[in-house]
Amino acid sequence: MPRLFTALEIPRDAALSLSLLRGGLPGARWIDVENYHLTLRFIGDVEGHVADEIANALDRVHRPSFPLTLSGVGAFGQKKPHAVWAGVSASPDLSALQAEIERICQRLGIPADPRKFMPHVTLARLRNSSPLDVAQYLSARGNFSTLPFRVSRFVLMSSRHSVGGGPYIVEEAWPLSGADSRASSRVASASDASRIMR
């Protein structure tokens, strides 16, 4: 059973900027560039009919496209760091989209995520990285920022159980209004998704 989550894709130019943050941290297992994404709501392992209910409910989300800027870097796990990430500049549109998806999931009986939504793009998973090495890595890259990019759709992604997550597959996509309809047409199959992701 694949794990499901809603997410935003990271466009090529921003992904290229993120890829320049790779390296210089002992014990880091870097995420493949094509697997960069911003998780909106982790759903988890669900039965097929529940996945269909979620997809049908997400059809009702109608929000405008919006600009987003990746900015800053950080780590999860102070004493025992387990991941480094790139952050996101404050975005009311992003928060509103995430909150609507959260309400939809809770209405469908999916338990609330106990963690507060903190938008980020995971750059690497860490194994036995020292807090000092992580602090030095972060301080050297603290002024990281991408040019703003337009979020034109959100997606339902799946991942198989594997080391470090991925490969991620776009199961369905929903355009945000004002976005180019060709770039954000709804994706029905994984083969279409992989074509769009390239």
Short mmCIF file of N, CA, C and O in Angstrom, two decimals, residues 64-142:
data_model
loop_
_atom_site.label_atom_id
_atom_site.label_comp_id
_atom_site.label_asym_id
_atom_site.label_seq_id
_atom_site.Cartn_x
_atom_site.Cartn_y
_atom_site.Cartn_z
N PRO A 64 -6.63 30.51 -5.64
CA PRO A 64 -5.82 31.13 -6.69
C PRO A 64 -4.37 30.62 -6.64
O PRO A 64 -3.89 30.19 -5.59
N SER A 65 -3.71 30.67 -7.78
CA SER A 65 -2.27 30.38 -7.79
C SER A 65 -1.58 31.51 -7.04
O SER A 65 -2.15 32.59 -6.86
N PHE A 66 -0.38 31.26 -6.56
CA PHE A 66 0.30 32.27 -5.74
C PHE A 66 1.81 32.12 -5.86
O PHE A 66 2.31 31.05 -6.22
N PRO A 67 2.54 33.20 -5.55
CA PRO A 67 4.00 33.12 -5.59
C PRO A 67 4.53 32.53 -4.28
O PRO A 67 3.91 32.67 -3.22
N LEU A 68 5.67 31.86 -4.39
CA LEU A 68 6.30 31.26 -3.21
C LEU A 68 7.81 31.43 -3.34
O LEU A 68 8.36 31.33 -4.44
N THR A 69 8.46 31.68 -2.22
CA THR A 69 9.92 31.81 -2.19
C THR A 69 10.48 30.87 -1.14
O THR A 69 10.00 30.87 0.01
N LEU A 70 11.44 30.04 -1.53
CA LEU A 70 12.15 29.21 -0.56
C LEU A 70 13.25 30.07 0.05
O LEU A 70 13.94 30.81 -0.66
N SER A 71 13.38 29.98 1.37
CA SER A 71 14.28 30.91 2.05
C SER A 71 14.76 30.31 3.37
O SER A 71 13.95 29.82 4.15
N GLY A 72 16.07 30.35 3.59
CA GLY A 72 16.64 29.89 4.85
C GLY A 72 16.79 28.38 4.90
O GLY A 72 16.20 27.65 4.09
N VAL A 73 17.60 27.91 5.83
CA VAL A 73 17.81 26.47 6.03
C VAL A 73 17.71 26.17 7.52
O VAL A 73 17.88 27.05 8.36
N GLY A 74 17.42 24.93 7.85
CA GLY A 74 17.30 24.53 9.24
C GLY A 74 17.47 23.03 9.37
O GLY A 74 17.71 22.32 8.38
N ALA A 75 17.30 22.54 10.59
CA ALA A 75 17.44 21.10 10.85
C ALA A 75 16.37 20.66 11.83
O ALA A 75 15.91 21.44 12.66
N PHE A 76 15.96 19.41 11.71
CA PHE A 76 15.07 18.79 12.69
C PHE A 76 15.93 17.97 13.64
O PHE A 76 16.83 17.24 13.20
N GLY A 77 15.64 18.07 14.93
CA GLY A 77 16.37 17.32 15.94
C GLY A 77 17.57 18.09 16.45
O GLY A 77 18.63 18.03 15.84
N GLN A 78 17.39 18.81 17.56
CA GLN A 78 18.48 19.67 18.05
C GLN A 78 19.68 18.85 18.54
O GLN A 78 20.79 19.02 18.04
N LYS A 79 19.43 17.97 19.52
CA LYS A 79 20.54 17.22 20.10
C LYS A 79 21.00 16.08 19.20
O LYS A 79 22.16 15.70 19.19
N LYS A 80 20.04 15.53 18.45
CA LYS A 80 20.37 14.44 17.54
C LYS A 80 19.74 14.76 16.18
O LYS A 80 18.65 14.31 15.85
N PRO A 81 20.41 15.60 15.39
CA PRO A 81 19.81 16.05 14.12
C PRO A 81 19.54 14.87 13.18
O PRO A 81 20.38 13.98 13.04
N HIS A 82 18.31 14.87 12.57
CA HIS A 82 17.98 13.75 11.67
C HIS A 82 17.61 14.21 10.26
O HIS A 82 17.45 13.38 9.36
N ALA A 83 17.50 15.52 10.04
CA ALA A 83 17.22 16.01 8.68
C ALA A 83 17.60 17.48 8.59
O ALA A 83 17.51 18.21 9.58
N VAL A 84 18.02 17.89 7.38
CA VAL A 84 18.19 19.32 7.11
C VAL A 84 17.21 19.70 6.01
O VAL A 84 16.86 18.87 5.16
N TRP A 85 16.77 20.95 6.04
CA TRP A 85 15.71 21.40 5.14
C TRP A 85 15.91 22.85 4.73
O TRP A 85 16.63 23.60 5.37
N ALA A 86 15.24 23.20 3.64
CA ALA A 86 15.13 24.60 3.21
C ALA A 86 13.74 25.08 3.63
O ALA A 86 12.76 24.35 3.50
N GLY A 87 13.68 26.31 4.11
CA GLY A 87 12.41 26.86 4.59
C GLY A 87 11.67 27.62 3.50
O GLY A 87 12.07 27.64 2.32
N VAL A 88 10.57 28.22 3.90
CA VAL A 88 9.69 28.93 2.98
C VAL A 88 9.37 30.29 3.57
O VAL A 88 9.07 30.40 4.77
N SER A 89 9.44 31.35 2.76
CA SER A 89 9.03 32.68 3.24
C SER A 89 7.54 32.65 3.57
O SER A 89 6.77 31.91 2.94
N ALA A 90 7.14 33.44 4.55
CA ALA A 90 5.73 33.47 4.99
C ALA A 90 4.81 33.68 3.80
O ALA A 90 5.05 34.54 2.95
N SER A 91 3.74 32.87 3.74
CA SER A 91 2.80 32.94 2.63
C SER A 91 1.39 32.66 3.13
O SER A 91 1.06 31.50 3.40
N PRO A 92 0.54 33.70 3.26
CA PRO A 92 -0.85 33.47 3.67
C PRO A 92 -1.58 32.52 2.72
O PRO A 92 -2.42 31.73 3.15
N ASP A 93 -1.28 32.61 1.41
CA ASP A 93 -1.95 31.72 0.44
C ASP A 93 -1.59 30.26 0.70
O ASP A 93 -2.45 29.37 0.62
N LEU A 94 -0.32 30.01 0.99
CA LEU A 94 0.11 28.64 1.29
C LEU A 94 -0.59 28.14 2.55
O LEU A 94 -1.11 27.02 2.58
N SER A 95 -0.62 28.97 3.58
CA SER A 95 -1.26 28.58 4.84
C SER A 95 -2.74 28.28 4.64
O SER A 95 -3.28 27.31 5.20
N ALA A 96 -3.42 29.10 3.82
CA ALA A 96 -4.86 28.90 3.57
C ALA A 96 -5.11 27.60 2.81
O ALA A 96 -6.05 26.86 3.12
N LEU A 97 -4.27 27.31 1.82
CA LEU A 97 -4.41 26.07 1.05
C LEU A 97 -4.20 24.87 1.97
O LEU A 97 -5.00 23.92 1.96
N GLN A 98 -3.15 24.92 2.77
CA GLN A 98 -2.86 23.80 3.68
C GLN A 98 -3.99 23.60 4.68
O GLN A 98 -4.40 22.47 4.95
N ALA A 99 -4.53 24.70 5.22
CA ALA A 99 -5.61 24.61 6.21
C ALA A 99 -6.86 23.99 5.60
O ALA A 99 -7.56 23.19 6.24
N GLU A 100 -7.17 24.34 4.35
CA GLU A 100 -8.35 23.76 3.70
C GLU A 100 -8.17 22.26 3.49
O GLU A 100 -9.09 21.46 3.73
N ILE A 101 -6.98 21.85 3.06
CA ILE A 101 -6.71 20.41 2.87
C ILE A 101 -6.79 19.69 4.21
O ILE A 101 -7.33 18.58 4.31
N GLU A 102 -6.29 20.32 5.26
CA GLU A 102 -6.35 19.74 6.61
C GLU A 102 -7.81 19.52 7.03
O GLU A 102 -8.17 18.45 7.54
N ARG A 103 -8.67 20.52 6.80
CA ARG A 103 -10.09 20.39 7.18
C ARG A 103 -10.75 19.24 6.40
O ARG A 103 -11.53 18.47 6.95
N ILE A 104 -10.43 19.13 5.11
CA ILE A 104 -11.00 18.06 4.28
C ILE A 104 -10.59 16.70 4.84
O ILE A 104 -11.42 15.79 4.99
N CYS A 105 -9.31 16.55 5.16
CA CYS A 105 -8.82 15.27 5.69
C CYS A 105 -9.50 14.91 7.01
O CYS A 105 -9.91 13.76 7.21
N GLN A 106 -9.65 15.91 7.88
CA GLN A 106 -10.29 15.62 9.18
C GLN A 106 -11.76 15.26 9.01
O GLN A 106 -12.26 14.38 9.70
N ARG A 107 -12.44 15.93 8.05
CA ARG A 107 -13.85 15.58 7.80
C ARG A 107 -13.99 14.14 7.32
O ARG A 107 -15.00 13.50 7.56
N LEU A 108 -12.95 13.65 6.64
CA LEU A 108 -12.98 12.27 6.14
C LEU A 108 -12.48 11.27 7.18
O LEU A 108 -12.31 10.09 6.89
N GLY A 109 -12.20 11.77 8.38
CA GLY A 109 -11.82 10.86 9.47
C GLY A 109 -10.34 10.55 9.56
O GLY A 109 -9.94 9.63 10.28
N ILE A 110 -9.51 11.28 8.83
CA ILE A 110 -8.07 11.06 8.92
C ILE A 110 -7.57 11.84 10.14
O ILE A 110 -7.82 13.04 10.25
N PRO A 111 -6.89 11.15 11.06
CA PRO A 111 -6.48 11.83 12.30
C PRO A 111 -5.64 13.08 12.02
O PRO A 111 -4.85 13.09 11.06
N ALA A 112 -5.81 14.09 12.85
CA ALA A 112 -5.04 15.33 12.70
C ALA A 112 -3.56 15.04 12.92
O ALA A 112 -3.20 14.18 13.73
N ASP A 113 -2.72 15.74 12.19
CA ASP A 113 -1.29 15.61 12.40
C ASP A 113 -0.95 16.36 13.69
O ASP A 113 -1.28 17.53 13.84
N PRO A 114 -0.30 15.67 14.65
CA PRO A 114 -0.02 16.35 15.94
C PRO A 114 1.00 17.48 15.79
O PRO A 114 1.06 18.37 16.64
N ARG A 115 1.81 17.45 14.72
CA ARG A 115 2.81 18.51 14.54
C ARG A 115 2.20 19.71 13.82
O ARG A 115 1.41 19.55 12.91
N LYS A 116 2.64 20.88 14.22
CA LYS A 116 2.20 22.11 13.57
C LYS A 116 2.79 22.14 12.16
O LYS A 116 3.92 21.72 11.95
N PHE A 117 1.99 22.62 11.20
CA PHE A 117 2.46 22.71 9.82
C PHE A 117 3.65 23.67 9.75
O PHE A 117 3.56 24.82 10.16
N MET A 118 4.77 23.15 9.25
CA MET A 118 5.96 23.97 9.08
C MET A 118 6.49 23.71 7.68
O MET A 118 7.17 22.71 7.44
N PRO A 119 6.12 24.56 6.73
CA PRO A 119 6.48 24.27 5.33
C PRO A 119 8.00 24.23 5.14
O PRO A 119 8.71 25.11 5.62
N HIS A 120 8.46 23.19 4.45
CA HIS A 120 9.89 23.02 4.20
C HIS A 120 10.09 22.04 3.07
O HIS A 120 9.18 21.29 2.72
N VAL A 121 11.28 22.03 2.52
CA VAL A 121 11.70 21.04 1.53
C VAL A 121 12.87 20.29 2.15
O VAL A 121 13.91 20.89 2.46
N THR A 122 12.71 18.99 2.37
CA THR A 122 13.79 18.19 2.95
C THR A 122 14.93 18.08 1.95
O THR A 122 14.72 17.74 0.79
N LEU A 123 16.14 18.40 2.42
CA LEU A 123 17.34 18.34 1.58
C LEU A 123 18.12 17.06 1.80
O LEU A 123 18.69 16.50 0.86
N ALA A 124 18.18 16.61 3.05
CA ALA A 124 18.97 15.41 3.37
C ALA A 124 18.45 14.79 4.65
O ALA A 124 17.94 15.48 5.53
N ARG A 125 18.59 13.48 4.74
CA ARG A 125 18.36 12.76 5.99
C ARG A 125 19.74 12.51 6.59
O ARG A 125 20.70 12.25 5.86
N LEU A 126 19.82 12.59 7.91
CA LEU A 126 21.12 12.52 8.58
C LEU A 126 21.25 11.23 9.38
O LEU A 126 20.29 10.79 10.02
N ARG A 127 22.43 10.68 9.34
CA ARG A 127 22.74 9.53 10.18
C ARG A 127 24.05 9.82 10.90
O ARG A 127 25.09 9.97 10.26
N ASN A 128 23.98 9.93 12.21
CA ASN A 128 25.17 10.17 13.04
C ASN A 128 25.91 11.45 12.67
O ASN A 128 27.13 11.51 12.77
N SER A 129 25.18 12.45 12.21
CA SER A 129 25.81 13.76 11.97
C SER A 129 25.92 14.48 13.31
O SER A 129 24.96 14.48 14.09
N SER A 130 27.07 15.08 13.58
CA SER A 130 27.24 15.75 14.87
C SER A 130 26.49 17.09 14.84
O SER A 130 26.46 17.76 13.81
N PRO A 131 25.91 17.48 15.99
CA PRO A 131 25.23 18.77 16.05
C PRO A 131 26.15 19.93 15.64
O PRO A 131 25.70 20.89 15.02
N LEU A 132 27.45 19.82 15.94
CA LEU A 132 28.39 20.88 15.56
C LEU A 132 28.53 20.97 14.04
O LEU A 132 28.50 22.06 13.47
N ASP A 133 28.67 19.80 13.38
CA ASP A 133 28.76 19.80 11.91
C ASP A 133 27.51 20.40 11.29
O ASP A 133 27.58 21.17 10.32
N VAL A 134 26.36 20.05 11.85
CA VAL A 134 25.08 20.56 11.32
C VAL A 134 25.01 22.07 11.52
O VAL A 134 24.63 22.82 10.60
N ALA A 135 25.40 22.54 12.70
CA ALA A 135 25.38 23.98 12.98
C ALA A 135 26.28 24.74 12.01
O ALA A 135 25.92 25.81 11.51
N GLN A 136 27.46 24.18 11.74
CA GLN A 136 28.39 24.84 10.81
C GLN A 136 27.81 24.85 9.39
O GLN A 136 27.90 25.86 8.68
N TYR A 137 27.21 23.73 8.99
CA TYR A 137 26.58 23.64 7.66
C TYR A 137 25.50 24.72 7.53
O TYR A 137 25.44 25.45 6.54
N LEU A 138 24.64 24.83 8.54
CA LEU A 138 23.52 25.77 8.49
C LEU A 138 24.01 27.22 8.51
O LEU A 138 23.50 28.06 7.77
N SER A 139 25.00 27.52 9.34
CA SER A 139 25.44 28.92 9.43
C SER A 139 26.11 29.37 8.14
O SER A 139 26.02 30.53 7.76
N ALA A 140 26.74 28.43 7.42
CA ALA A 140 27.40 28.79 6.16
C ALA A 140 26.39 29.04 5.04
O ALA A 140 26.72 29.62 4.01
N ARG A 141 25.13 28.58 5.25
CA ARG A 141 24.13 28.67 4.18
C ARG A 141 22.88 29.42 4.62
O ARG A 141 21.83 29.34 4.00
N GLY A 142 23.00 30.16 5.71
CA GLY A 142 21.84 30.80 6.32
C GLY A 142 21.13 31.82 5.45
O GLY A 142 19.96 32.11 5.64
#
